[in-house]
Short mmCIF file of C-alpha atoms in Angstrom, two decimals:
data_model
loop_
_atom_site.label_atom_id
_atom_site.label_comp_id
_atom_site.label_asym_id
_atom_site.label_seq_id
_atom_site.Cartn_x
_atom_site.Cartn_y
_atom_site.Cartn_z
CA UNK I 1 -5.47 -14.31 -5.88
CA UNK I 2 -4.47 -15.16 -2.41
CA UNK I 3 -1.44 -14.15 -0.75
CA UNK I 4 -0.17 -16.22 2.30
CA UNK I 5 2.74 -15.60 4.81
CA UNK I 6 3.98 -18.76 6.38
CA UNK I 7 6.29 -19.85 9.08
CA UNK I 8 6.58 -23.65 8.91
CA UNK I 9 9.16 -23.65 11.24
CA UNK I 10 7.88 -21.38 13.76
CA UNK I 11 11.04 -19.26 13.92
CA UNK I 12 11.04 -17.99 10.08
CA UNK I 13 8.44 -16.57 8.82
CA UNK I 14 8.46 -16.28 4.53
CA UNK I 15 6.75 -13.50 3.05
CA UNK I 16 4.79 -13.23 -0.63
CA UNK I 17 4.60 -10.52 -3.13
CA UNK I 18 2.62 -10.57 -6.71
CA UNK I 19 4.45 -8.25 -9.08
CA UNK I 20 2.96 -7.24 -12.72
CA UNK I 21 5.28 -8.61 -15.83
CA UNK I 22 3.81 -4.97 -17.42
CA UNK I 23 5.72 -1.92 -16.41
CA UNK I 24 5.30 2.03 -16.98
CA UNK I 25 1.85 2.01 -16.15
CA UNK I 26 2.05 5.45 -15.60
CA UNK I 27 -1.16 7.82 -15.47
CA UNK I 28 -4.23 6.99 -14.53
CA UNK I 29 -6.76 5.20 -12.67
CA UNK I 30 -5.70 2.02 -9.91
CA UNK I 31 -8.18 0.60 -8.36
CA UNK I 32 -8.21 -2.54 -5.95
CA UNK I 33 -10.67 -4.58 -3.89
CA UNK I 34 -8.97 -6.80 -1.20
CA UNK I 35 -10.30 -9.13 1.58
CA UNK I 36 -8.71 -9.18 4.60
CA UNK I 37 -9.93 -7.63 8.46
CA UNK I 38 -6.86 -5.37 8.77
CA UNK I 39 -7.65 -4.69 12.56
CA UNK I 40 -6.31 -8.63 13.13
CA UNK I 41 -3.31 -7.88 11.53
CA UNK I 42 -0.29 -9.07 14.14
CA UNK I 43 2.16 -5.84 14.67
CA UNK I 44 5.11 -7.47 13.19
CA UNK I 45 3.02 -7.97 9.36
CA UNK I 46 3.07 -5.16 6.49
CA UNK I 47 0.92 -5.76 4.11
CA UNK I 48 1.77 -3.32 1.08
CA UNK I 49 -1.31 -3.18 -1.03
CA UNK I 50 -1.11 -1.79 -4.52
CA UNK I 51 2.55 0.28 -4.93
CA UNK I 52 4.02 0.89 -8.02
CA UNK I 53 7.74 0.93 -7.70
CA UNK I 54 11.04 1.17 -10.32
CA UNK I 55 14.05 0.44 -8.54
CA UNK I 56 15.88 1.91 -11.28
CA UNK I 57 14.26 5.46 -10.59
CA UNK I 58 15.98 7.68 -8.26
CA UNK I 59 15.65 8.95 -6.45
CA UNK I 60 12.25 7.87 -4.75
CA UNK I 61 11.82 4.65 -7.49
CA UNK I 62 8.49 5.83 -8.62
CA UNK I 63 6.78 4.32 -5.06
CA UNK I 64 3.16 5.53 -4.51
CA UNK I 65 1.82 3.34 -2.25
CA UNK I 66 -2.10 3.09 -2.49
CA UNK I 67 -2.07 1.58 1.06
CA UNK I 68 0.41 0.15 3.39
CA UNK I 69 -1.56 -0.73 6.27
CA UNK I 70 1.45 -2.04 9.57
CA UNK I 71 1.88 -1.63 13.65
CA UNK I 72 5.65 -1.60 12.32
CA UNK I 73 6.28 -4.41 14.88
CA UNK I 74 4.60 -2.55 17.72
CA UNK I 75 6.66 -0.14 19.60
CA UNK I 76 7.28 -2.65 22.78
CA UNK I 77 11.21 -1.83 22.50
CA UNK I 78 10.05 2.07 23.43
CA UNK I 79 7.70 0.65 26.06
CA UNK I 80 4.64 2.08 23.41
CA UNK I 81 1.92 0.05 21.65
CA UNK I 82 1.96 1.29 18.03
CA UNK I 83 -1.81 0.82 17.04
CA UNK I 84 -2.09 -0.96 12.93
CA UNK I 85 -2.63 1.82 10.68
CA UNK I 86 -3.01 2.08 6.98
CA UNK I 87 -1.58 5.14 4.74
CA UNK I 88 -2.20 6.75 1.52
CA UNK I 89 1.45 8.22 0.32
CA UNK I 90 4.40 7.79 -1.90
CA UNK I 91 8.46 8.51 -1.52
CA UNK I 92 10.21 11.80 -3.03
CA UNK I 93 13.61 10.72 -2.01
CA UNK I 94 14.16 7.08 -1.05
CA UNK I 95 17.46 8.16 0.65
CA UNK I 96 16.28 10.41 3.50
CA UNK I 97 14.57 8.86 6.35
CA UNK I 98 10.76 8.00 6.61
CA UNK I 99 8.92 11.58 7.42
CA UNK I 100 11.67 13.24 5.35
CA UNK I 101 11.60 11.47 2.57
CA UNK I 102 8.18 10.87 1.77
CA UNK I 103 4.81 12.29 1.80
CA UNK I 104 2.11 10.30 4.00
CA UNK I 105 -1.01 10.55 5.80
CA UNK I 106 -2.03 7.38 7.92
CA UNK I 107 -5.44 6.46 9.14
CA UNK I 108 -7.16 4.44 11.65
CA UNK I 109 -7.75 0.29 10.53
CA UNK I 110 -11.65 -1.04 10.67
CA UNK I 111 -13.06 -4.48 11.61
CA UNK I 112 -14.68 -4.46 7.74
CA UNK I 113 -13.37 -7.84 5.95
CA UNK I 114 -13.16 -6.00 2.72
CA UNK I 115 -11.76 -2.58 1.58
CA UNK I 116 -11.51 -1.17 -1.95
CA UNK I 117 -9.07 1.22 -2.52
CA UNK I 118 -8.70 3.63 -5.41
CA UNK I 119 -5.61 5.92 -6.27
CA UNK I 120 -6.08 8.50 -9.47
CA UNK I 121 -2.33 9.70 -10.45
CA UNK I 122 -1.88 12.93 -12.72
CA UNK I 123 0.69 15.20 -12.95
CA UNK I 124 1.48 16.79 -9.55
CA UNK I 125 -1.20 15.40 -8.05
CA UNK I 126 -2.20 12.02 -6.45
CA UNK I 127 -5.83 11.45 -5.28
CA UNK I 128 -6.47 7.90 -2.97
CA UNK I 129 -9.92 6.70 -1.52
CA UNK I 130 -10.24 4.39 0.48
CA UNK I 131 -13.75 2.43 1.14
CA UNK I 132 -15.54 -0.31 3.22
CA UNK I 133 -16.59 -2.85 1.09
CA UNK I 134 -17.00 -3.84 -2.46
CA UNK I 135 -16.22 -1.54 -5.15
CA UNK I 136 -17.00 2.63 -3.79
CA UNK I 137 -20.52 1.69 -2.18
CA UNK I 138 -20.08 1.30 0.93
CA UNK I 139 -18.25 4.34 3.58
CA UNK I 140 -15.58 6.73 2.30
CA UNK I 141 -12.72 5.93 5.04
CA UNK I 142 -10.08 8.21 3.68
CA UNK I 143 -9.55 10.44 1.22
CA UNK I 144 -6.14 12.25 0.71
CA UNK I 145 -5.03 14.85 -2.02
CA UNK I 146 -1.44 14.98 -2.22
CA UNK I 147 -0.06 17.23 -4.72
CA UNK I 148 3.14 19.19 -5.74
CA UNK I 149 6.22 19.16 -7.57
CA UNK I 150 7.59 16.13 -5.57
CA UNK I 151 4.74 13.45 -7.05
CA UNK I 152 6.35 11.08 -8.68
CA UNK I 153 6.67 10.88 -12.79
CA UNK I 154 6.32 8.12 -14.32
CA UNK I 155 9.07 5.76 -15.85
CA UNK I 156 9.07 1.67 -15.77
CA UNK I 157 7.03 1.72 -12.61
CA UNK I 158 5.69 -2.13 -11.95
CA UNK I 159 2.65 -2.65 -10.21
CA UNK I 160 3.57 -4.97 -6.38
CA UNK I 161 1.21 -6.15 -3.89
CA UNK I 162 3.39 -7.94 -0.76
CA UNK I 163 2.72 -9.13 2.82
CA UNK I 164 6.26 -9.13 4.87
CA UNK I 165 7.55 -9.34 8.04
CA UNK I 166 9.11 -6.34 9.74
CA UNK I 167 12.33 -6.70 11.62
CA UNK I 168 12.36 -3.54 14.18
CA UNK I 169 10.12 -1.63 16.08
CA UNK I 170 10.30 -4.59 19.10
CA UNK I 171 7.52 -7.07 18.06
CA UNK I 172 8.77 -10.67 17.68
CA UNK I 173 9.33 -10.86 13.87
CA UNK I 174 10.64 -14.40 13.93
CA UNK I 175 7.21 -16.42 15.60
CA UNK I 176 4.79 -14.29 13.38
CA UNK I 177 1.36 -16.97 12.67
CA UNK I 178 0.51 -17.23 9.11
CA UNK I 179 -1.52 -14.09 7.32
CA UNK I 180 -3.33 -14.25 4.40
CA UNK I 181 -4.93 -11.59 2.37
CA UNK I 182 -7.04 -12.09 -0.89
CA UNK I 183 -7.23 -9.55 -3.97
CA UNK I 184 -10.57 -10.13 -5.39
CA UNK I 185 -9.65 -7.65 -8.53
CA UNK I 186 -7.44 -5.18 -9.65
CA UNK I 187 -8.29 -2.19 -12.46
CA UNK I 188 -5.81 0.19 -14.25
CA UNK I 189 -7.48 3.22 -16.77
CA UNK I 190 -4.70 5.10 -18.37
CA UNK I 191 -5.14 8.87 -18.02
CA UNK I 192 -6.62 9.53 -21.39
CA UNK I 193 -9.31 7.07 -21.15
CA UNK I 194 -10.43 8.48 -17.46
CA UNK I 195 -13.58 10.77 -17.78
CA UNK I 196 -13.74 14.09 -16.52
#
């Protein structure tokens, strides 16, 4: 499946997001291979890959987000150049600012045209890799074991892939060029089917 941000106009950019019809996934084993050479990624794009998310469940909405990879338009407005980086994390409390409300870790972006990214959820305890390439041959990138009593439980959680445009951070959100990004699969093994 292919995801596309446009801007036929030049001056307003339309994102796209692919959302499951199934929801409470809940424990268990994601897993996602995507093409797309994150290091061209203009500052102003987001591309959300693989985040479940309940907007009825607060107070974080059940958002573990497998990657998120942005430049969050850039940083020109604090005369900084915010390099693209992608994260492994989810929200704890959706109402507190980013870095209070959430648990993150961000890494660096590679020139590789295909990442696969896998995220095992239990309770407490959220495990992401990230790879190069097709399926988990190629390098480990990132790995990142976040655990506690702030993971998120699961409820109605749906599964959303998107590719947006950001409005701050003082990039120039309105004459983004068109992105795409293509999902070549995407895998889900409840919890009591994963092997030990």
């Amino acid at each position: 499946m292919t995801l596309s941000l446009s801007n036929p106009t030049g001056t307003a950019p339309a994102g796209a997001e692919f959302q499951s019809t199934r929801q409470g996934f809940g424990y268990g084993t994601y897993s996602t291979t995507v093409e797309k050479s994150l290091s061209l990624l203009q500052k102003e794009v987001v591309w959300g890959c693989l985040y479940t998310y309940d907007p009825l469940a607060g107070p974080g909405y059940n958002e573990i987000d497998l990657c998120e990879a942005s430049a969050w338009g850039g940083g020109a407005m604090y005369g900084q150049s915010w390099p693209v980086t992608q994260g492994h994390g989810y929200w704890f409390d959706a109402d507190k600012p980013t870095d209070e409300g959430n648990k993150k870790t961000d890494f660096e972006v590679t020139d590789n045209p295909i990442l696969t990214h896998k995220m095992v959820w239990e309770p407490g305890k959220l495990t992401f890799e990230t790879y190069a390439g097709e399926r988990y041959t190629g390098q480990l990138l990132k790995r990142t074991v976040l655990q506690g009593p702030t993971v998120p439980v699961p409820a109605r959680e749906a599964i959303h892939f998107n590719l947006w445009v950001v409005a701050g951070g003082g990039g120039d959100p309105a004459h983004v060029q068109p992105e795409k990004v293509i999902i070549r699969d995407f895998s889900f093994t409840p919890a009591s089917s994963v092997r030990p």
